[in-house]
Coordinates of C-alpha atoms in Angstrom, one line a residue:
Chain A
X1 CA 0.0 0.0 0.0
X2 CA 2.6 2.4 1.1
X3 CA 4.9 1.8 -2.0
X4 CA 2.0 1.8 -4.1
X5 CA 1.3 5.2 -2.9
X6 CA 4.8 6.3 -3.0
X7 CA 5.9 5.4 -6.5
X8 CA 5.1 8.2 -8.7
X9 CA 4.7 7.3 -12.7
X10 CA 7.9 9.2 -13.4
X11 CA 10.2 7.6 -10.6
X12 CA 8.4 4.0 -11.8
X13 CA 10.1 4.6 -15.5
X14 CA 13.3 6.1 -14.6
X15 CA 15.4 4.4 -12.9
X16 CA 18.3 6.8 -13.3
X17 CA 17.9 9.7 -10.5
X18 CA 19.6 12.3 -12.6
X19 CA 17.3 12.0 -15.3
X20 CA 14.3 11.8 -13.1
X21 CA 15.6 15.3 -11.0
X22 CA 15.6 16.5 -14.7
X23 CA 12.1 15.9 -15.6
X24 CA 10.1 18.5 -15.5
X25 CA 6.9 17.2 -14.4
X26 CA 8.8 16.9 -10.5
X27 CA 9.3 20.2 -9.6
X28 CA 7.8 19.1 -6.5
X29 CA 10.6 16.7 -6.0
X30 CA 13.0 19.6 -6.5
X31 CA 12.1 21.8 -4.9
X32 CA 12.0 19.6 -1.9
X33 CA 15.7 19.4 -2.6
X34 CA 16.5 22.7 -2.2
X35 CA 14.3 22.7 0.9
X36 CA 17.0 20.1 2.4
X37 CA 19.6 22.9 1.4
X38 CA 21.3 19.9 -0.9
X39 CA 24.8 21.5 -2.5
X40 CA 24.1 20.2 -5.4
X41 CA 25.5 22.8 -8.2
X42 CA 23.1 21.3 -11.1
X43 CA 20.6 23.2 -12.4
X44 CA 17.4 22.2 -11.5
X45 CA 14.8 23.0 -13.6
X46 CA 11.7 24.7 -12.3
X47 CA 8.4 24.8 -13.9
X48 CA 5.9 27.6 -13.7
X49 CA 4.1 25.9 -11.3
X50 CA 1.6 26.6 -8.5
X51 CA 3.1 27.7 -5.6
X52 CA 0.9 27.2 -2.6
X53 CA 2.9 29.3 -0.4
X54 CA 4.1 29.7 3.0
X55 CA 3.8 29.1 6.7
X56 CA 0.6 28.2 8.2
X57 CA -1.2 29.7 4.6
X58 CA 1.3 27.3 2.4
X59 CA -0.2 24.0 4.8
X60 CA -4.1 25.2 4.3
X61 CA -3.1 25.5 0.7
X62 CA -1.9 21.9 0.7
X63 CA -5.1 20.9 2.4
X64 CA -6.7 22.9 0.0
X65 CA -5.4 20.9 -2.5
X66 CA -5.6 17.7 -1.3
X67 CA -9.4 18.7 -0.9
X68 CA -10.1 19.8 -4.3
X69 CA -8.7 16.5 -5.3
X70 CA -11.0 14.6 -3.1
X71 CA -13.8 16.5 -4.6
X72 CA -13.4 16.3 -8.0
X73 CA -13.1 12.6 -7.1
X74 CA -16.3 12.3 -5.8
X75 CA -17.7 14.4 -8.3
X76 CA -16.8 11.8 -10.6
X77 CA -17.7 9.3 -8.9
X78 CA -21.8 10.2 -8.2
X79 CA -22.0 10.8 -11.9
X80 CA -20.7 7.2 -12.7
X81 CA -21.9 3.7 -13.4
X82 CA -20.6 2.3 -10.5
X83 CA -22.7 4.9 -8.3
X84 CA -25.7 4.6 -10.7
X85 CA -25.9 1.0 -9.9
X86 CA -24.5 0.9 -6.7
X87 CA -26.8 -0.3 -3.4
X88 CA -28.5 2.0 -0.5
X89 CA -25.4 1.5 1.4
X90 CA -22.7 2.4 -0.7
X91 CA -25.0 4.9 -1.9
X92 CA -25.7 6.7 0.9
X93 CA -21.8 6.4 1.3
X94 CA -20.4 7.9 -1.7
X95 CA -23.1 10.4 -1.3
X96 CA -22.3 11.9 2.1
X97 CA -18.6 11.3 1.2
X98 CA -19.1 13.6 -1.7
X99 CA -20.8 16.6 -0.1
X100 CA -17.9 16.5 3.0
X101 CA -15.5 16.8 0.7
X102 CA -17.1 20.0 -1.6
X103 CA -17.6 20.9 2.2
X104 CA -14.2 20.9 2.7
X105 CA -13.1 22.6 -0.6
X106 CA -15.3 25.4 -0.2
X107 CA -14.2 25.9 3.5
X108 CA -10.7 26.0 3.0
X109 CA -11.0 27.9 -0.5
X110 CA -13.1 30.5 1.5
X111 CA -10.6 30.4 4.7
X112 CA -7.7 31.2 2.7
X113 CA -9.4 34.3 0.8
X114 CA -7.2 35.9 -1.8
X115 CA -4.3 33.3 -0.8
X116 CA -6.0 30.6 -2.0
X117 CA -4.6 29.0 -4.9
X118 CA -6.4 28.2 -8.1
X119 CA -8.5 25.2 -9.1
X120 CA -6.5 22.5 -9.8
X121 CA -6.7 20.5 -13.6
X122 CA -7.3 17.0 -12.4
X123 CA -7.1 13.8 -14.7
X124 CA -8.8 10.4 -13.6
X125 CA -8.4 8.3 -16.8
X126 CA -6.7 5.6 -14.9
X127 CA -9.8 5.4 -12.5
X128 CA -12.9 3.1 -14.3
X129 CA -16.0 5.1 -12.9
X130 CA -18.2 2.0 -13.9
X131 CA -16.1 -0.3 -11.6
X132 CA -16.5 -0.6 -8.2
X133 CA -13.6 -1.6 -7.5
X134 CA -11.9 0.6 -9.1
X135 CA -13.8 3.2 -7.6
X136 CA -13.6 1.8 -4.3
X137 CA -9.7 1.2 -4.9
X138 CA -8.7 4.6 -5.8
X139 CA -11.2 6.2 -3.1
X140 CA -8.9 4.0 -0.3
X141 CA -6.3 5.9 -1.5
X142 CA -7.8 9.3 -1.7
X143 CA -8.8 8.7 2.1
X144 CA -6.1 7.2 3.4
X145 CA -3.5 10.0 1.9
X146 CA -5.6 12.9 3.0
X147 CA -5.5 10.8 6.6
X148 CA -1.6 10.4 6.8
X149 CA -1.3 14.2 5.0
X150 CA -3.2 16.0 7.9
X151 CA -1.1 13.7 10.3
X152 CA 2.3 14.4 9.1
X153 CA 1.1 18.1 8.2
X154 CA 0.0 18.7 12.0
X155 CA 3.0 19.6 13.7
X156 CA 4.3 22.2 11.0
X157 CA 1.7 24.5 11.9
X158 CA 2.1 27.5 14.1
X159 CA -1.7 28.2 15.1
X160 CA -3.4 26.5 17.9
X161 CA -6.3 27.1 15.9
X162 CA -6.0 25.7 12.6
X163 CA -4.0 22.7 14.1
X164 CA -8.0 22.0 15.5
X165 CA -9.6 22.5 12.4
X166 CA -7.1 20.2 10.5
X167 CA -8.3 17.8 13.6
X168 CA -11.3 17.9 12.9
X169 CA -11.2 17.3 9.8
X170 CA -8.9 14.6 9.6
X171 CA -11.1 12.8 11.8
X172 CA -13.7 12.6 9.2
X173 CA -11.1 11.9 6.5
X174 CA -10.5 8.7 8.9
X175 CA -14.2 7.7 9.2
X176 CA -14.7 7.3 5.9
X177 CA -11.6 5.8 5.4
X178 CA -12.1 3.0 7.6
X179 CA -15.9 2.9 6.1
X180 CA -14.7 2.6 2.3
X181 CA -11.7 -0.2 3.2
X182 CA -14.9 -2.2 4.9
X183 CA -16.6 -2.3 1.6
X184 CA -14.3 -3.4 0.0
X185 CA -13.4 -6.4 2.5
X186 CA -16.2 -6.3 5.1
X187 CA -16.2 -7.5 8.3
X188 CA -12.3 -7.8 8.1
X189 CA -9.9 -5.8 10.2
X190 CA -9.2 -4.0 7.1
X191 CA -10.7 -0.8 8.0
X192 CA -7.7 -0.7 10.8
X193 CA -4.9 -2.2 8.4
X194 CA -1.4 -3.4 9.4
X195 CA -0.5 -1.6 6.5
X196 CA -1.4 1.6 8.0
X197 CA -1.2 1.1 11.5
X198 CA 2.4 0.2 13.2
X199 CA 2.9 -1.9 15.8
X200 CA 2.5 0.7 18.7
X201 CA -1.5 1.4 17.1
X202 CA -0.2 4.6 15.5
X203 CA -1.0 5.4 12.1
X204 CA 1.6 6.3 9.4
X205 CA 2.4 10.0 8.5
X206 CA 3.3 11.1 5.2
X207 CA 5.4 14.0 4.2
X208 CA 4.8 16.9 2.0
X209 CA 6.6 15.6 -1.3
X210 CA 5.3 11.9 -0.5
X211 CA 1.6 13.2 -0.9
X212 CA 2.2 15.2 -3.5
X213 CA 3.7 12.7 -5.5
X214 CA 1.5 10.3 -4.7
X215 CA -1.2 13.4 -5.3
X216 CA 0.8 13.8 -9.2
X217 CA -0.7 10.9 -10.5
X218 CA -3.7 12.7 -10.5
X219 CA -3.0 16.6 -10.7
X220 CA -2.1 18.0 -13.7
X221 CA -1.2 21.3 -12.1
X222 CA 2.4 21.2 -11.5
X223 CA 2.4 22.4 -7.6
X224 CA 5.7 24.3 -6.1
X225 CA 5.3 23.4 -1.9
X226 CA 9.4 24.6 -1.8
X227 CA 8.2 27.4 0.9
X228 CA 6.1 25.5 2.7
X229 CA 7.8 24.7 6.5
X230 CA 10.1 21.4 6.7
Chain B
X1 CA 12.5 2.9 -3.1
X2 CA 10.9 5.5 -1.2
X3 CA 11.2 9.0 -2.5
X4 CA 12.8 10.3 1.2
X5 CA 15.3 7.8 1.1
X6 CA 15.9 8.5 -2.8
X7 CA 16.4 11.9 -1.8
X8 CA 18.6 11.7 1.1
X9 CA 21.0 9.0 -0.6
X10 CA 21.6 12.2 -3.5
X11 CA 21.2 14.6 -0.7
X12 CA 23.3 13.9 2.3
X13 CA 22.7 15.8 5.5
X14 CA 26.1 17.9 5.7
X15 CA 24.8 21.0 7.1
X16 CA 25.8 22.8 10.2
X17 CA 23.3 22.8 12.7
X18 CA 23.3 26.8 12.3
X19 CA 22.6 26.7 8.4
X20 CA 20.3 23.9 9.3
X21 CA 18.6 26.4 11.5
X22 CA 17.9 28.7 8.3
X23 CA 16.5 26.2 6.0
X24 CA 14.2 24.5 9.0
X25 CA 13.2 28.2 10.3
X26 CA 9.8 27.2 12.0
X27 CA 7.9 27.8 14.8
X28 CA 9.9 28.9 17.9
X29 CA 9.2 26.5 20.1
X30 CA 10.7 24.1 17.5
X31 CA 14.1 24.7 18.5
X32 CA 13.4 24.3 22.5
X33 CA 13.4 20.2 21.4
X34 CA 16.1 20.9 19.4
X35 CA 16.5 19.6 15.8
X36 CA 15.3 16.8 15.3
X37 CA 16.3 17.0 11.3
X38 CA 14.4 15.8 8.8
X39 CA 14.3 12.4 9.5
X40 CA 11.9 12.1 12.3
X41 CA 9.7 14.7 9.7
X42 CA 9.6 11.6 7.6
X43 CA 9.5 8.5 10.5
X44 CA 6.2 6.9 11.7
X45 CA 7.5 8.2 15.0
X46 CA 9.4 5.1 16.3
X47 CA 10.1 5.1 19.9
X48 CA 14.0 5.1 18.9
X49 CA 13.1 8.4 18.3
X50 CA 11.0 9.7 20.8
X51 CA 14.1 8.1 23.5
X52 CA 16.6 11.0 21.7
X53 CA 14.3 13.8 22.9
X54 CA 16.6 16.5 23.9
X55 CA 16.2 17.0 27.6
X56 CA 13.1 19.9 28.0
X57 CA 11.9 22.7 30.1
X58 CA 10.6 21.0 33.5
X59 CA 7.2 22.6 32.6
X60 CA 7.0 21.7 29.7
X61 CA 7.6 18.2 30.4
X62 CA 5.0 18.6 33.5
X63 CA 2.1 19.4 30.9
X64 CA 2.6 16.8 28.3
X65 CA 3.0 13.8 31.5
X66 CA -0.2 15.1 32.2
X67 CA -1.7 15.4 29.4
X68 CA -0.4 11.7 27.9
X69 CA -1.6 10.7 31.5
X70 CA -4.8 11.5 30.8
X71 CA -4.8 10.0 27.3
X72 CA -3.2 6.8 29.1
X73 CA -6.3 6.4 31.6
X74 CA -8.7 6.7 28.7
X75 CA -6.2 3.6 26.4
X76 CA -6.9 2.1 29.7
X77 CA -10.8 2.0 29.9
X78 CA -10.9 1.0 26.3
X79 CA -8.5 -1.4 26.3
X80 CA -10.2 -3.0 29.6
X81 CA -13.2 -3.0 27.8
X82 CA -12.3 -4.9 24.8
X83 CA -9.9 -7.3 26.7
X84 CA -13.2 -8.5 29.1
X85 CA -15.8 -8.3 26.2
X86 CA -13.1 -10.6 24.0
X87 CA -13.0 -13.1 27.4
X88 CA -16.4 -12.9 27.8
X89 CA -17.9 -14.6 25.1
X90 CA -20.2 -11.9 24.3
X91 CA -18.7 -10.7 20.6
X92 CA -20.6 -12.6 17.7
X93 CA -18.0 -15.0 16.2
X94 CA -17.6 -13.2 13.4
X95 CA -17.1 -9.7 14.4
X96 CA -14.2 -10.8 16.7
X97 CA -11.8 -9.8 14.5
X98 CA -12.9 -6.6 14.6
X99 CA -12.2 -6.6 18.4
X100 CA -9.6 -8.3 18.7
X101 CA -7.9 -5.9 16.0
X102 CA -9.4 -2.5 17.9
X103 CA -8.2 -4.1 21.2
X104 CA -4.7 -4.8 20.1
X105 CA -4.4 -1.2 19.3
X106 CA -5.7 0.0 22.6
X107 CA -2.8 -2.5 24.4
X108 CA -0.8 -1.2 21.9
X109 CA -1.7 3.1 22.8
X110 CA -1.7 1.8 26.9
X111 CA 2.3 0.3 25.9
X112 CA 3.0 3.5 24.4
X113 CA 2.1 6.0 27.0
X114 CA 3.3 4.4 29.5
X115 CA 6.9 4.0 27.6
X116 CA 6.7 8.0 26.3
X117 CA 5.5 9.2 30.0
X118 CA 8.0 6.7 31.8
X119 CA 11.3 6.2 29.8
X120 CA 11.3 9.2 27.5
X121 CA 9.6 12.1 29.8
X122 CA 11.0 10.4 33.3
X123 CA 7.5 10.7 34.7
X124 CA 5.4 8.1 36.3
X125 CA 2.4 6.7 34.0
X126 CA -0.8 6.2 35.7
X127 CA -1.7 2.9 37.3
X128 CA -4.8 1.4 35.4
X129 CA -8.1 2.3 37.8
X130 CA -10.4 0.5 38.4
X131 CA -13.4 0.0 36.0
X132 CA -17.5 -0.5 36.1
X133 CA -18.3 -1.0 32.7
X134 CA -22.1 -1.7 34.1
X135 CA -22.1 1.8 35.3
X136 CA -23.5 0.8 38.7
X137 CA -25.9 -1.7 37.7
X138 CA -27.3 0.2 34.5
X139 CA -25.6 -1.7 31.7
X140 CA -24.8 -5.2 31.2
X141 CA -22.1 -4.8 28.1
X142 CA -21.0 -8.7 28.7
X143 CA -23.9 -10.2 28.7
X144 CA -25.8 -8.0 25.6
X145 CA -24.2 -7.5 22.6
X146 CA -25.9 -4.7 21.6
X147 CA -25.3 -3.0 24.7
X148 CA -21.6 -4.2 24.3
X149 CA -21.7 -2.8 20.8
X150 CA -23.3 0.2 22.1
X151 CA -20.9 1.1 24.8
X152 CA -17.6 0.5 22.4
X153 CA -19.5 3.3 20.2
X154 CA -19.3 5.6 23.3
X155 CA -15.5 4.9 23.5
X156 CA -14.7 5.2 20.5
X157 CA -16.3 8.3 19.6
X158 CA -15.1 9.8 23.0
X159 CA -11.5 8.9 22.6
X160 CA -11.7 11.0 19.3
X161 CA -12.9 13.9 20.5
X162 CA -10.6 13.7 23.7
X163 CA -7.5 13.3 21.9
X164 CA -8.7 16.2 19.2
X165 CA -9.4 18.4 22.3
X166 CA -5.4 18.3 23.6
X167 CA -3.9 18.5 20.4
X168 CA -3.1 22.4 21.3
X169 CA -1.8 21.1 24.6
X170 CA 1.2 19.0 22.8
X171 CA 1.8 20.6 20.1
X172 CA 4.6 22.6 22.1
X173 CA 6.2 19.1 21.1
X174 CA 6.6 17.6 17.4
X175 CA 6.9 14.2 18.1
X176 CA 4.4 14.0 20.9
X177 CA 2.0 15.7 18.8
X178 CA 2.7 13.7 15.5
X179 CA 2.2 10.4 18.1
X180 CA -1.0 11.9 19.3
X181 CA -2.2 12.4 15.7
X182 CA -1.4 9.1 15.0
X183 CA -3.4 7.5 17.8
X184 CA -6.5 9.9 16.9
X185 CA -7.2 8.6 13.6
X186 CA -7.1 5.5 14.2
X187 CA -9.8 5.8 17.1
X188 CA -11.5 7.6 14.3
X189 CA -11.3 4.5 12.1
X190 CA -12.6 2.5 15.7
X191 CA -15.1 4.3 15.5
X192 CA -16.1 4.5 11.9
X193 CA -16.0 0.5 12.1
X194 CA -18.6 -0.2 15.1
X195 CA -20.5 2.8 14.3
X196 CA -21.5 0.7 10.8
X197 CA -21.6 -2.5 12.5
X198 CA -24.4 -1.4 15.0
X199 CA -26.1 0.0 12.0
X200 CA -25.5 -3.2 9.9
X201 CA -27.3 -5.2 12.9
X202 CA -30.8 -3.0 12.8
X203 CA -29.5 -1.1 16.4
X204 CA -29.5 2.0 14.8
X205 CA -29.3 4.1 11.7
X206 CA -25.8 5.5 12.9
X207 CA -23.4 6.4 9.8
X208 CA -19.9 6.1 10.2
X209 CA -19.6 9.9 10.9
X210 CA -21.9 11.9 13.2
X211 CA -24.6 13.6 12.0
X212 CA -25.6 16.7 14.4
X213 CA -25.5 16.2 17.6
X214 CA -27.3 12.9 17.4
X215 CA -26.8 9.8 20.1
X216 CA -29.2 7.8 17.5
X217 CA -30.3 4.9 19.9
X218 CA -27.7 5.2 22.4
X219 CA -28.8 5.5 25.7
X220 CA -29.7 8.7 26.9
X221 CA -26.2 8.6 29.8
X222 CA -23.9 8.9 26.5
X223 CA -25.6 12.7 25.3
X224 CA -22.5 14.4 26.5
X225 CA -20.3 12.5 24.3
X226 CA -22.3 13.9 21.1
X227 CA -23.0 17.5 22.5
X228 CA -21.9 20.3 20.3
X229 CA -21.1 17.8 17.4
X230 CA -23.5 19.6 15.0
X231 CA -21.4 22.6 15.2
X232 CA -21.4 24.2 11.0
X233 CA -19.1 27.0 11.7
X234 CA -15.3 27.0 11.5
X235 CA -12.9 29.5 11.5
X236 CA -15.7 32.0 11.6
X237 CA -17.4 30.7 8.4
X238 CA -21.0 29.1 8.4
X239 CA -20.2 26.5 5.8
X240 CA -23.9 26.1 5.4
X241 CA -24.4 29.3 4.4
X242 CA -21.2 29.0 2.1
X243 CA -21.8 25.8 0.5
X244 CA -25.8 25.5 0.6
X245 CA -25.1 22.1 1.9
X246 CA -27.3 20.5 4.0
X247 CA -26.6 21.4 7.9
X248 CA -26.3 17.6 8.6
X249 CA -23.7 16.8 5.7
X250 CA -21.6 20.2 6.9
X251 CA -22.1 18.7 10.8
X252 CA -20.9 15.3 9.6
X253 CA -17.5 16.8 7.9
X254 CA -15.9 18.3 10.9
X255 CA -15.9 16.3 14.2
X256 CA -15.9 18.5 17.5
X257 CA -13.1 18.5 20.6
X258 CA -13.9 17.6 24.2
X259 CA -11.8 19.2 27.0
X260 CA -10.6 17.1 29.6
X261 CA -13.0 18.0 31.8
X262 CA -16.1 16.7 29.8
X263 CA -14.6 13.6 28.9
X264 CA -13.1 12.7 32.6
X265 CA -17.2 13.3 33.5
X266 CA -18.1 10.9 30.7
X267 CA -15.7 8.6 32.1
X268 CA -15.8 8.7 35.3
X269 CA -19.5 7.0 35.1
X270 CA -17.6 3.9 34.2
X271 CA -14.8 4.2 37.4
X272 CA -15.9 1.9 40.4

């Protein structure tokens, strides 16, 4: 699960770490090097890309944008066969899932004011909106990044006050986690996986540049997080 | 290979700890624990970790004992729970595995308190109390699934909101806050899980969020637990209003705090 989330198309096809700084498409990745403060004197090439900013503004804007993402998801999804034929349950599912996370776009888009950044270009062709399992798959993943984003995302930010709202949203991000990873195996201890959970009951964290690549196989948008904290 | 480790292999960490200082510039109170460096921003928080906290402000280290104190005696009730409902016999055969997966990570939270709070912070964790899960005679949780199923419910839904409500209190502390992160969401995925099941069964009509303030067909005793949950505003905005989403969707997307207060009085009707 955790490679699968980690292996971004363009690190799966080039082997050679050179070539893959030099790719375009991973500004991200770069600019997560210079982050480090790595003294390496090649040029690394930056896209115009969206930068979501800095401090406590640059982490709502990652939210933002891990949001957005959700959304469009579920967008998708309600307008699909699978949902179309789907049954109450995972009707009633997909359809509360959907509005919490237009809920949470439109919170964090109004939050952020004129520092928001723009809508992000999205592209789902890999996902088959007529399959439930490959709805089902990809919305795992959706959940359980947002879940280990907001977690690793916490402790970087300076107000009391947003670190609750990011609490109380991740909560949620959690419940429907654990609810989607049910339908797909039900009754199992799935929803509570050992390949989320580590032996001491706490739940992985992801970094910055680990969402967002995970995040790049669906984002067109190239996004720039170099000024967010580290 | 993992991206982090791809970049650290063509990045080593030669920095001063001054320059370091400039590129991790951060919240003050970053630097009180000292630097940490980018690797425990990238760890699952192992306790190898957590043992090379720099030494800290006596204070400081006062508050968050007694704030992972508090967290312990709450991974004690639920972990006492779930140990004598699994010995019990009670748990339908095939939601066992449920338990005995939710249980494990309560043993697992209780281990990890008491390691943080004793070994890392030199305190003294909290001796287990002593629990009545019948509440004096009012509930019979080993005996009545349903009322079992009901109870772990209460729990779980508490623990969220408890741990949600002292996230400000550690946050003086990466690591401690990262670990209490950690343990929060996966009380939220507890309580996502039994929420369904008791729906699943006919108890209730309980989703695996909360919708308003609602206890469904809990009994009455557990309205504290759910009060203020139907909150629609954040950060000053009526998301209602903003979205023109129905209030019960907007209450469902953002789950409320407790303060330690309200969830010590929730607990306490289960102390003997």
């Amino acid at each position: 699960m955790k490679n699968e989330l980690i292996k971004p198309s363009g690190l799966v096809m080039n082997s050679d770490r050179r070539l893959f700084l030099k790719r375009g498409s991973l500004s991200v990745a770069a600019a997560g090097l210079l982050m480090i403060g790595c003294n390496d004197d090649e040029q690394i090439p930056m896209n115009p890309a969206v930068s979501l900013g800095s401090g406590d503004t640059g982490i709502l804007n990652y939210a933002y944008a891990l949001e957005q993402l959700e959304a469009a998801f579920y967008a998708a999804v309600i307008k699909g066969g699978y949902f179309a034929n789907a049954n109450a349950e995972e009707k009633q599912i997909m359809g509360d899932i959907e509005k919490h996370e237009r809920a949470h776009r439109e919170f964090f888009k109004a939050a952020l004011g004129k520092a928001a950044i723009e809508d992000l270009e999205v592209n789902f062709s890999s996902i088959d909106f007529g399959s439930r399992s490959s709805v089902l798959g990809a919305a795992k993943t959706f959940e359980d990044l947002g879940v280990a984003a907001y977690n690793g995302a916490g402790k970087f930010l300076v107000s009391a006050d947003l670190l609750l709202i990011a609490g109380k949203i991740v909560s949620v991000e959690a419940r429907h986690a654990a609810a989607i990873r049910d339908l797909i195996n039900p009754g199992s201890a799935d929803f509570a996986g050992d390949d989320l959970i580590d032996v001491n009951g706490l739940e992985r964290t992801l970094s910055f540049s680990q969402v967002l690549t995970a995040a790049s196989a669906y984002v067109i948008t190239p996004l720039d997080f170099s000024q967010l904290p580290s | 290979m993992n991206l982090i480790k791809l970049l650290d292999t063509i990045c080593p960490d030669t920095k001063s700890s001054e320059e370091k200082d400039l590129f991790f510039s951060r919240r003050e109170s970053f630097r009180k624990f000292g630097d940490f460096g980018k690797k425990v921003a990238l760890a699952a928080v192992p306790l190898a970790i957590l043992s090379s906290l720099p030494r800290i402000a006596k204070a400081d280290t006062a508050s968050l004992i007694g704030v992972l104190n508090y967290a312990l005696t709450l991974e004690h009730l639920e972990y006492r729970y779930y140990q004598m409902g699994l010995d019990s016999g009670v748990i339908n055969a095939a939601d066992r595995v449920i338990f005995q997966k939710i249980r494990d990570h309560e043993l697992a939270h209780v281990k990890f308190l008491q390691e943080v709070i004793g070994n890392v912070l030199k305190g003294t964790p909290v001796a287990e109390p002593k629990f009545d899960f019948t509440a004096k005679g009012n509930f019979k949780p080993f005996s009545d699934y349903p009322t079992f199923l009901a109870l772990s419910q209460a729990f779980e839904d508490t623990g969220v909101r408890a741990y949600k409500g002292q996230a400000a209190n550690v946050m003086e502390s990466d690591v401690v806050l990262t670990a209490a992160l950690s343990i929060h969401s996966v009380e939220a995925r507890h309580a996502s899980m039994v929420r369904r099941l008791r729906t699943k069964k006919g108890l209730d009509t309980a989703k695996g969020w909360i919708s308003n303030g609602s206890i469904g067909s809990l009994p009455a005793a557990t309205q504290a637990i759910y009060a203020g949950e139907e909150n629609v505003m954040h950060a000053g905005v009526n998301v209602v209003s903003l979205t023109g989403l129905d209030a019960t969707a907007v209450s469902e997307a953002w789950d409320e705090p407790l303060n330690k207060e309200q969830v010590l009085g929730i607990a306490s009707l289960f102390l003997a």
